[in-house]
Short mmCIF file of C-alpha atoms in Angstrom, two decimals:
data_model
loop_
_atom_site.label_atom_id
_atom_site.label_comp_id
_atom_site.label_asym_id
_atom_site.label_seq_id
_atom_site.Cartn_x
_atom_site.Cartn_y
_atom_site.Cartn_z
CA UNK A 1 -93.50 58.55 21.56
CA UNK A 2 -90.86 61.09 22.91
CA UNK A 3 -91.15 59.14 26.44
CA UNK A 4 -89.82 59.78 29.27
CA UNK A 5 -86.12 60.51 30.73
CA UNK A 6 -83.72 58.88 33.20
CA UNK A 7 -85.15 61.15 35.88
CA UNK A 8 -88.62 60.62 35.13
CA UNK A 9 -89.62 63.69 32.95
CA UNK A 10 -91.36 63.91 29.85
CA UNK A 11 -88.21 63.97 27.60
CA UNK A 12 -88.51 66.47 24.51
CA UNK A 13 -89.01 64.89 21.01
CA UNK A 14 -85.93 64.07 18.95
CA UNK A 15 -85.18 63.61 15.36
CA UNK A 16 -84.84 60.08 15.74
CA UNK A 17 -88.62 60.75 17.06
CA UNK A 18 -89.76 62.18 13.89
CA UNK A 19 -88.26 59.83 12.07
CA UNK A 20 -89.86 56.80 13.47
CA UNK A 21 -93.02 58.21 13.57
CA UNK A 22 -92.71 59.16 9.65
CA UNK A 23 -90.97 55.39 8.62
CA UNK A 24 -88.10 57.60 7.35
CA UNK A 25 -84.52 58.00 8.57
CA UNK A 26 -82.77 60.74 10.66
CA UNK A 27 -81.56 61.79 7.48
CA UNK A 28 -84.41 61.92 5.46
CA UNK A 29 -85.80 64.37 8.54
CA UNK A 30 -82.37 66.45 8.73
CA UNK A 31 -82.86 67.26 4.54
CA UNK A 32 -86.22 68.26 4.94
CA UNK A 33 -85.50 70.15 8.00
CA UNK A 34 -82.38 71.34 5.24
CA UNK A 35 -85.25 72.16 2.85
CA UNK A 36 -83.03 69.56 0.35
CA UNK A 37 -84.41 69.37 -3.05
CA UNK A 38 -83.71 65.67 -2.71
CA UNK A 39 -86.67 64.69 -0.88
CA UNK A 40 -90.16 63.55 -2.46
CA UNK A 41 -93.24 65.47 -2.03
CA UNK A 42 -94.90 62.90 0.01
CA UNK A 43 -91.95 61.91 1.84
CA UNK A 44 -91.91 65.55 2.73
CA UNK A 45 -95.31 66.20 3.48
CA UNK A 46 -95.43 62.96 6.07
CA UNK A 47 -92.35 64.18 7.99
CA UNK A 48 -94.20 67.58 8.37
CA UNK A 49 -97.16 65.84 9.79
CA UNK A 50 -94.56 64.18 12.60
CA UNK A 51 -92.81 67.15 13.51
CA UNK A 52 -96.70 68.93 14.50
CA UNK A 53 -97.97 65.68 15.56
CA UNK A 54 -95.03 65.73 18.15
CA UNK A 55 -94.37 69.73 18.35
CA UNK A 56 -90.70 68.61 17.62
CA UNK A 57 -88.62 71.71 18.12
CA UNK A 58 -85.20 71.92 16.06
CA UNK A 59 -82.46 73.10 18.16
CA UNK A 60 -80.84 76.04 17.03
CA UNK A 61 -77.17 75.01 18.19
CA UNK A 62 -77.81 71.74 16.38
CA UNK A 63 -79.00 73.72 13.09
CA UNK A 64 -76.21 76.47 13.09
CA UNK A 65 -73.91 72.95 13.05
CA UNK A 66 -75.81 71.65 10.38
CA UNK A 67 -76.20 73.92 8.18
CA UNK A 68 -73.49 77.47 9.26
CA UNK A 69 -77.46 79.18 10.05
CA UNK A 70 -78.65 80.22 12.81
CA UNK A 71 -81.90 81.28 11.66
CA UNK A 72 -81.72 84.03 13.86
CA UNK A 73 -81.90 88.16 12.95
CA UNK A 74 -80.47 91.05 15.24
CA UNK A 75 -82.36 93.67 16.16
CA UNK A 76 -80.73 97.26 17.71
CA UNK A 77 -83.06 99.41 19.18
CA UNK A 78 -83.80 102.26 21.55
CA UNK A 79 -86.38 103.86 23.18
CA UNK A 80 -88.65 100.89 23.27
CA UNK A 81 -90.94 102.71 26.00
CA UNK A 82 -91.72 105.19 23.25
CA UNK A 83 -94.99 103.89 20.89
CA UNK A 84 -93.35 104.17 17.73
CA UNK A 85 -89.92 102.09 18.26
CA UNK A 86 -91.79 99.64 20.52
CA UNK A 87 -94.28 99.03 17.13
CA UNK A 88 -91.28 98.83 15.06
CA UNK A 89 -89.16 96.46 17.00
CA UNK A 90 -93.15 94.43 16.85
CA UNK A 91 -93.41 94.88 13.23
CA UNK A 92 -89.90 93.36 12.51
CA UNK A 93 -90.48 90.53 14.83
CA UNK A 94 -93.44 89.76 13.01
CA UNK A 95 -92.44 89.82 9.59
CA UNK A 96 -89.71 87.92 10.80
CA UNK A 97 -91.30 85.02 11.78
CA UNK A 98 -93.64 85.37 8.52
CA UNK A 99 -89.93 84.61 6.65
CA UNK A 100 -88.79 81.89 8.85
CA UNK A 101 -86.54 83.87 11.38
CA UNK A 102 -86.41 84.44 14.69
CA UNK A 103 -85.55 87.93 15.67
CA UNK A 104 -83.60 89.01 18.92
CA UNK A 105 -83.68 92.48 20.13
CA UNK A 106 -81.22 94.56 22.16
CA UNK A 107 -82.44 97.41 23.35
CA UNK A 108 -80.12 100.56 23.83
CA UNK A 109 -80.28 103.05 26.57
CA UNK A 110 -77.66 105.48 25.67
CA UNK A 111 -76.60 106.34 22.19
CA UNK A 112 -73.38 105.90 22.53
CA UNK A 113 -70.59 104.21 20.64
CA UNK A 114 -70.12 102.19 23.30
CA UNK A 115 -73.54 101.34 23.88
CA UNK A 116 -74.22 100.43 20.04
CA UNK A 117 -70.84 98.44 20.20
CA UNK A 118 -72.29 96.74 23.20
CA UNK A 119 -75.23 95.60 21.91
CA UNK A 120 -74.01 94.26 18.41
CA UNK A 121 -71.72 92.26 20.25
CA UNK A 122 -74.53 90.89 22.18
CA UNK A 123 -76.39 89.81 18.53
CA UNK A 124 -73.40 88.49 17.01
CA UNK A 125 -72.60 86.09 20.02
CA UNK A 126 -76.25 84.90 19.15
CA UNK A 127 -74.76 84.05 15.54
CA UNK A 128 -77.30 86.21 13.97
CA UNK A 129 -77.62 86.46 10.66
CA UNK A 130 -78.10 89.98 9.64
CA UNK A 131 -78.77 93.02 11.86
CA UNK A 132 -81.49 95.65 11.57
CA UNK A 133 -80.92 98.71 13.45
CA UNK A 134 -84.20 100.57 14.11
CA UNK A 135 -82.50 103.92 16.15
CA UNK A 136 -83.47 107.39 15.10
CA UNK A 137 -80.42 109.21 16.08
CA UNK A 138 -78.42 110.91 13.21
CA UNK A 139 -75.20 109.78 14.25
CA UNK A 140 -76.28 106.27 14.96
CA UNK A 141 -76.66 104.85 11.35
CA UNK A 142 -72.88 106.55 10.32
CA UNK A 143 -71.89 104.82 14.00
CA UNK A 144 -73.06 101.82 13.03
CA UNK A 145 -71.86 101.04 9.39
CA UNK A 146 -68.22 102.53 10.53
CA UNK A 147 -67.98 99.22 12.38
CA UNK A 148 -67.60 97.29 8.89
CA UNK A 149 -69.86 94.08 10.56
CA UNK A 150 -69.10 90.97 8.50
CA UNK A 151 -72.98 90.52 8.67
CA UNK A 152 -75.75 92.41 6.64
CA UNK A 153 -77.16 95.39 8.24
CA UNK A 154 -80.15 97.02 7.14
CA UNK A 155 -81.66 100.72 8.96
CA UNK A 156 -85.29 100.63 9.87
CA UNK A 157 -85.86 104.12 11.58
CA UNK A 158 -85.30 107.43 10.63
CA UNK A 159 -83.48 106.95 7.29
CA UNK A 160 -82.77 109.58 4.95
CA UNK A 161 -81.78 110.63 1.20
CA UNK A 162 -78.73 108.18 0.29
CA UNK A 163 -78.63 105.46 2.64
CA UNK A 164 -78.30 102.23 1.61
CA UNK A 165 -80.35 98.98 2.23
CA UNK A 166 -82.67 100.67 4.57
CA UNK A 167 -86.61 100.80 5.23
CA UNK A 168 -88.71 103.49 6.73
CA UNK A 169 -91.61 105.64 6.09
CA UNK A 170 -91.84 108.81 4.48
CA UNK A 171 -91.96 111.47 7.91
CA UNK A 172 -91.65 114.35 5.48
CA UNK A 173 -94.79 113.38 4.10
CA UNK A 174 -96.34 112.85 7.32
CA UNK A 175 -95.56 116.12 8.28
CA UNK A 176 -96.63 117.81 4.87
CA UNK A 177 -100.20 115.51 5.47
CA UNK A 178 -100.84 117.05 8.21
CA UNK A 179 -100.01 120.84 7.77
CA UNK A 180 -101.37 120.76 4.75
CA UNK A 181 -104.88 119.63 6.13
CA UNK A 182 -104.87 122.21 8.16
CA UNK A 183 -103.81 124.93 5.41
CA UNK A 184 -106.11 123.51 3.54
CA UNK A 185 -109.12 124.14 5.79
CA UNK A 186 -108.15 127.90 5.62
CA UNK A 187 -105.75 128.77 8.17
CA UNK A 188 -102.83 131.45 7.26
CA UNK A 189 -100.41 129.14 9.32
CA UNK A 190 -99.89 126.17 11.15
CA UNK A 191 -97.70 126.12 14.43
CA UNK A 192 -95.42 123.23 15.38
CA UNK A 193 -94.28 121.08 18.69
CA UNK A 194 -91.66 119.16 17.39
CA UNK A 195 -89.50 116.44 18.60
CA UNK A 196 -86.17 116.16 19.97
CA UNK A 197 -83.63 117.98 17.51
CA UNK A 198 -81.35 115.16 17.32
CA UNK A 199 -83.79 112.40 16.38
CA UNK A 200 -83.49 111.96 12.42
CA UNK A 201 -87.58 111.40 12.59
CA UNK A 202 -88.07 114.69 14.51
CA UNK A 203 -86.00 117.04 12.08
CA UNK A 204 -87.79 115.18 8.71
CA UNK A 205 -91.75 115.56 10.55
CA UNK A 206 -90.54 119.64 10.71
CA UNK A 207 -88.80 119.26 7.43
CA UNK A 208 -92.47 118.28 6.22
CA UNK A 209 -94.02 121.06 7.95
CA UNK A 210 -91.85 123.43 6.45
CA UNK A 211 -92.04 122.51 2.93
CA UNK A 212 -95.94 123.08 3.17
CA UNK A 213 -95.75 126.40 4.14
CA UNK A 214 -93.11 127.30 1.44
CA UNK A 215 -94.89 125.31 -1.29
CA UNK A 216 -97.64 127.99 -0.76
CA UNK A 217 -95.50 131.17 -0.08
CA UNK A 218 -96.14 131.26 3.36
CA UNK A 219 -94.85 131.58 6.39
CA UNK A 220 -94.68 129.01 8.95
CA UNK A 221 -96.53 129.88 12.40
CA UNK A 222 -94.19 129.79 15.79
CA UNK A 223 -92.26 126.43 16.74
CA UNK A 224 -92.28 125.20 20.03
CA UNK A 225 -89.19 122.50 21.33
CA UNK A 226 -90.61 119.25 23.04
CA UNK A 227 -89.34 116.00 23.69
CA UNK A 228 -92.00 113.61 23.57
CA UNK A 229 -93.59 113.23 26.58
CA UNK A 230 -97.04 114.70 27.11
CA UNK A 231 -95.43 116.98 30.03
CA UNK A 232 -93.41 118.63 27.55
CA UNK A 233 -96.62 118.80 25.17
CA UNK A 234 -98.41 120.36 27.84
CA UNK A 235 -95.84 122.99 28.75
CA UNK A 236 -95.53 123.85 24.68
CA UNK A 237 -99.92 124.31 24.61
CA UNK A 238 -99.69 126.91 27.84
CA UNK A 239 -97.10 128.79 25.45
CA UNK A 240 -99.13 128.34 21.88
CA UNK A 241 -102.52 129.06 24.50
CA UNK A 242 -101.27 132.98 25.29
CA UNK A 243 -100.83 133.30 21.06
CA UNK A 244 -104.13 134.32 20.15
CA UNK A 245 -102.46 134.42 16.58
CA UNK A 246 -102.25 130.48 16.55
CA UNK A 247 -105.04 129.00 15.28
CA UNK A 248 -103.69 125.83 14.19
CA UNK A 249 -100.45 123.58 15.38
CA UNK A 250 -98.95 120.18 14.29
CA UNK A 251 -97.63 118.27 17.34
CA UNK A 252 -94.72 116.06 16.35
CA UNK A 253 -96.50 113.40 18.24
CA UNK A 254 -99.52 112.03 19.88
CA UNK A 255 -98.05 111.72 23.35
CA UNK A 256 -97.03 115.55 22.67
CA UNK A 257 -100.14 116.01 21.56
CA UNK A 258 -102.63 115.29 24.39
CA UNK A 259 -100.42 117.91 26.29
CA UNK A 260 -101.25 120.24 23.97
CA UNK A 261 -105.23 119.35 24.42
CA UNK A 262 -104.58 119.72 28.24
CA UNK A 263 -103.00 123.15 28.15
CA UNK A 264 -105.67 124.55 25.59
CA UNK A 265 -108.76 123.02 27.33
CA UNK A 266 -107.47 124.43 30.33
CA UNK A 267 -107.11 128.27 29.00
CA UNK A 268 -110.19 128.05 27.90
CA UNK A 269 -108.97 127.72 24.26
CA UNK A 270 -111.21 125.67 22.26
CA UNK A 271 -110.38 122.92 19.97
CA UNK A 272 -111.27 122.92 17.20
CA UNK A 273 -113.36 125.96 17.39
CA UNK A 274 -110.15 128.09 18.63
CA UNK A 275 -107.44 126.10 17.19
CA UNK A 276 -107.05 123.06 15.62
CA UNK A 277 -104.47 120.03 16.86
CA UNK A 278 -103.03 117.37 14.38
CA UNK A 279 -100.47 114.67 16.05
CA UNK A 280 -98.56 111.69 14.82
CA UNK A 281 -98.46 108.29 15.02
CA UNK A 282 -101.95 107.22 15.73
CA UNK A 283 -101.58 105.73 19.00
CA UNK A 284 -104.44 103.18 20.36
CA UNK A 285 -105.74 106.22 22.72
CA UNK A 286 -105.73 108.58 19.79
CA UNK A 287 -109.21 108.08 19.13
CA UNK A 288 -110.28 108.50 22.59
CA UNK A 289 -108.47 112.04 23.57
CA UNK A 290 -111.26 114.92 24.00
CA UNK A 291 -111.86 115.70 21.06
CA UNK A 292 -110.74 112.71 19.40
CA UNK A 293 -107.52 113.52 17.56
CA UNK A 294 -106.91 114.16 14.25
CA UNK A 295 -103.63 112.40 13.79
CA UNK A 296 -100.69 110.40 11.18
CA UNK A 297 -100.87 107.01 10.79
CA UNK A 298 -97.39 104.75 10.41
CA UNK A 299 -97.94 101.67 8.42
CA UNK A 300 -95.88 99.72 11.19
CA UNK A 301 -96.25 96.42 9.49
CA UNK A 302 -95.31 97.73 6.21
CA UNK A 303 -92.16 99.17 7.65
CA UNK A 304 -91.54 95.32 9.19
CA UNK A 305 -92.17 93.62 5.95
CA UNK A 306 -89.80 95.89 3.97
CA UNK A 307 -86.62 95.60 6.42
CA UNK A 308 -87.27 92.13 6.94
CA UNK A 309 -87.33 91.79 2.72
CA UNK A 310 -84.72 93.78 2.46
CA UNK A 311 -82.56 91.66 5.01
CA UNK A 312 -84.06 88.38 3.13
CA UNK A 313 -83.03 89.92 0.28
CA UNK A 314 -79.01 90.66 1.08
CA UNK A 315 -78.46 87.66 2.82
CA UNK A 316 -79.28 86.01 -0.69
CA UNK A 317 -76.44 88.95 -2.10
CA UNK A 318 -78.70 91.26 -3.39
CA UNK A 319 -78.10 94.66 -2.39
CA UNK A 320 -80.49 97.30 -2.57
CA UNK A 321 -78.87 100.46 -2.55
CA UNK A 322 -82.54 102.92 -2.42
CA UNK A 323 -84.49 103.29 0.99
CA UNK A 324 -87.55 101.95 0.59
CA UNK A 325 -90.61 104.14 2.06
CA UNK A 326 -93.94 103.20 2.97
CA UNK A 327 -96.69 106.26 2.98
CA UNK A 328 -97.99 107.77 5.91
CA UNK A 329 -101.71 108.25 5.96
CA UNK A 330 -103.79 111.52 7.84
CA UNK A 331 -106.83 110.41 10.46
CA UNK A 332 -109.29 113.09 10.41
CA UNK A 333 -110.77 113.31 13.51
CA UNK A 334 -112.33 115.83 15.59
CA UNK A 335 -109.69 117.79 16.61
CA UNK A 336 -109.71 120.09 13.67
CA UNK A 337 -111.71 122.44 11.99
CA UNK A 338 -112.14 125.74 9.85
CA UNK A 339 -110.86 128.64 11.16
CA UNK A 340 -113.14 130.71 13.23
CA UNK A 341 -114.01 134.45 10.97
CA UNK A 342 -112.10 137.32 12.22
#
């Protein structure tokens, strides 16, 4: 029914399509396109069946006319090549779609004010609707909300204690989970690779590790800088490796983490028998390290469906002013163990 253009091509269907295919009029399709209350349930219901029957496709210049909607959310984030961002800026697009918005992402390089600037400017010439900003950065959030959008904005990554409308999940937790396991399995202390000091999600996973330690009257084992690349993992478990007195370390990451397993295997350290290794973020591959790795889980789709709510939610005026968490949850694997008797 779409037919065919002046040129010769298969034209794309049209409204007026839809609505000769239904018996209705192109206004009958634009209010339930509109979602209208005006329009009855079977009249409804028929001009649904056109619009799959033809795979009509609204156009979203034509709708932002119509209606002052684009349909469309932002999305700022960085370090997509990283696992965890890259399944955020997935789980956000998902949910997204689940609510009836399309979600466009701009990734960002450099965290920079010029760079953030750059990229909102990007979303808003898309007419977006609200922007999510899923960066883990502790000066990006304050960077952000200083530039007073007229547009919702909602954090995704890395929040802390006293933001407003903002989703994440709980990395203090995480990082109690899995010293605790450990601790709990009888070692005296638990050493730590953690992230970069600047990323919001790094300082909370050793904020976690921390607190276990103290909640017991101990004393945490030695901490070892990384950055999250399984180079700097590996360099951090030839260090921990010549510390016979480490019998146990959380790596801020998994990436970090099969470093670690490198370095140890290749000092003839072993794991668990020698010392036990816990990561984070239960990457695909996590199961398949040697040993298998004993690891904590991010409820990535969780995390989507809250900011995604949460942007639903304030575009409708509600404001939330809480962060909403989701729960890590600890993998044991087979990369750790009782302490060997001394």
């Amino acid at each position: 029914m779409a037919g065919e253009s002046a040129s010769g091509r298969r034209r794309s269907p049209s409204m007026a399509d839809v609505a000769a295919l239904a018996g209705v009029s192109h206004q009958t399709v634009s209010r339930v396109l509109n979602d209208s209350p005006l329009v009855r349930e079977d009249t409804r219901e028929r001009v649904h069946a056109a619009i799959v029957e033809l795979g009509y496709r609204r156009n979203a210049a034509a709708r932002l006319l119509a209606t002052n909607r684009s349909g469309r959310i932002g999305m700022v984030s960085a370090h997509l090549a990283l696992y965890g961002p890259s399944m955020i800026a997935g789980a956000v697009q998902e949910a997204g779609r689940e609510a009836g918005y399309d979600v466009s992402v701009v990734g960002v390089l450099e965290l920079s004010e010029e760079a953030l600037r750059d990229a909102v400017d990007r979303l808003l010439d898309q007419a977006v609707e609200a922007i999510v900003v899923a960066v883990a950065h502790r000066d990006a959030h304050n960077l952000v909300r200083s530039l007073s959008l007229p547009i919702p904005v909602v954090l995704a990554q890395g929040v802390e204690p006293g933001e407003s409308m903002a989703a994440g999940i709980d990395q203090v937790a995480g990082g109690r989970l899995a010293t605790n396991h450990m601790l709990d399995a009888g070692h005296r202390s638990v050493a730590h690779v953690s992230g970069p000091a600047d990323w919001t999600e790094a300082a909370q996973r050793r904020e976690g590790w921390r607190r276990a330690h103290e909640a017991r009257g101990l004393l945490p084992g030695p901490e070892v800088p990384g950055d999250w690349s399984a180079s700097s993992g590996y360099d951090a478990g030839r260090r921990i490796a010549q510390d016979p007195s480490v019998t146990a370390v959380f790596v801020a990451n998994d990436a970090m983490a099969l470093g670690v397993l490198k370095a140890l295997h290749e000092a003839g350290r072993h794991v668990p028998g020698d010392v036990s290794v816990v990561g984070f973020d239960n990457v695909p591959e996590a199961g398949f390290y040697f040993p298998s790795l004993t690891t904590v889980a991010q409820d990535f789709p969780e995390l989507g469906r809250r900011a995604v709510d949460l942007t639903v939610r304030a575009l409708g005026g509600e404001e939330r002013p809480a962060v909403e968490l989701a729960q890590p949850e600890l993998l044991i694997r087979s990369s750790t163990g009782m302490p060997r008797p001394r």
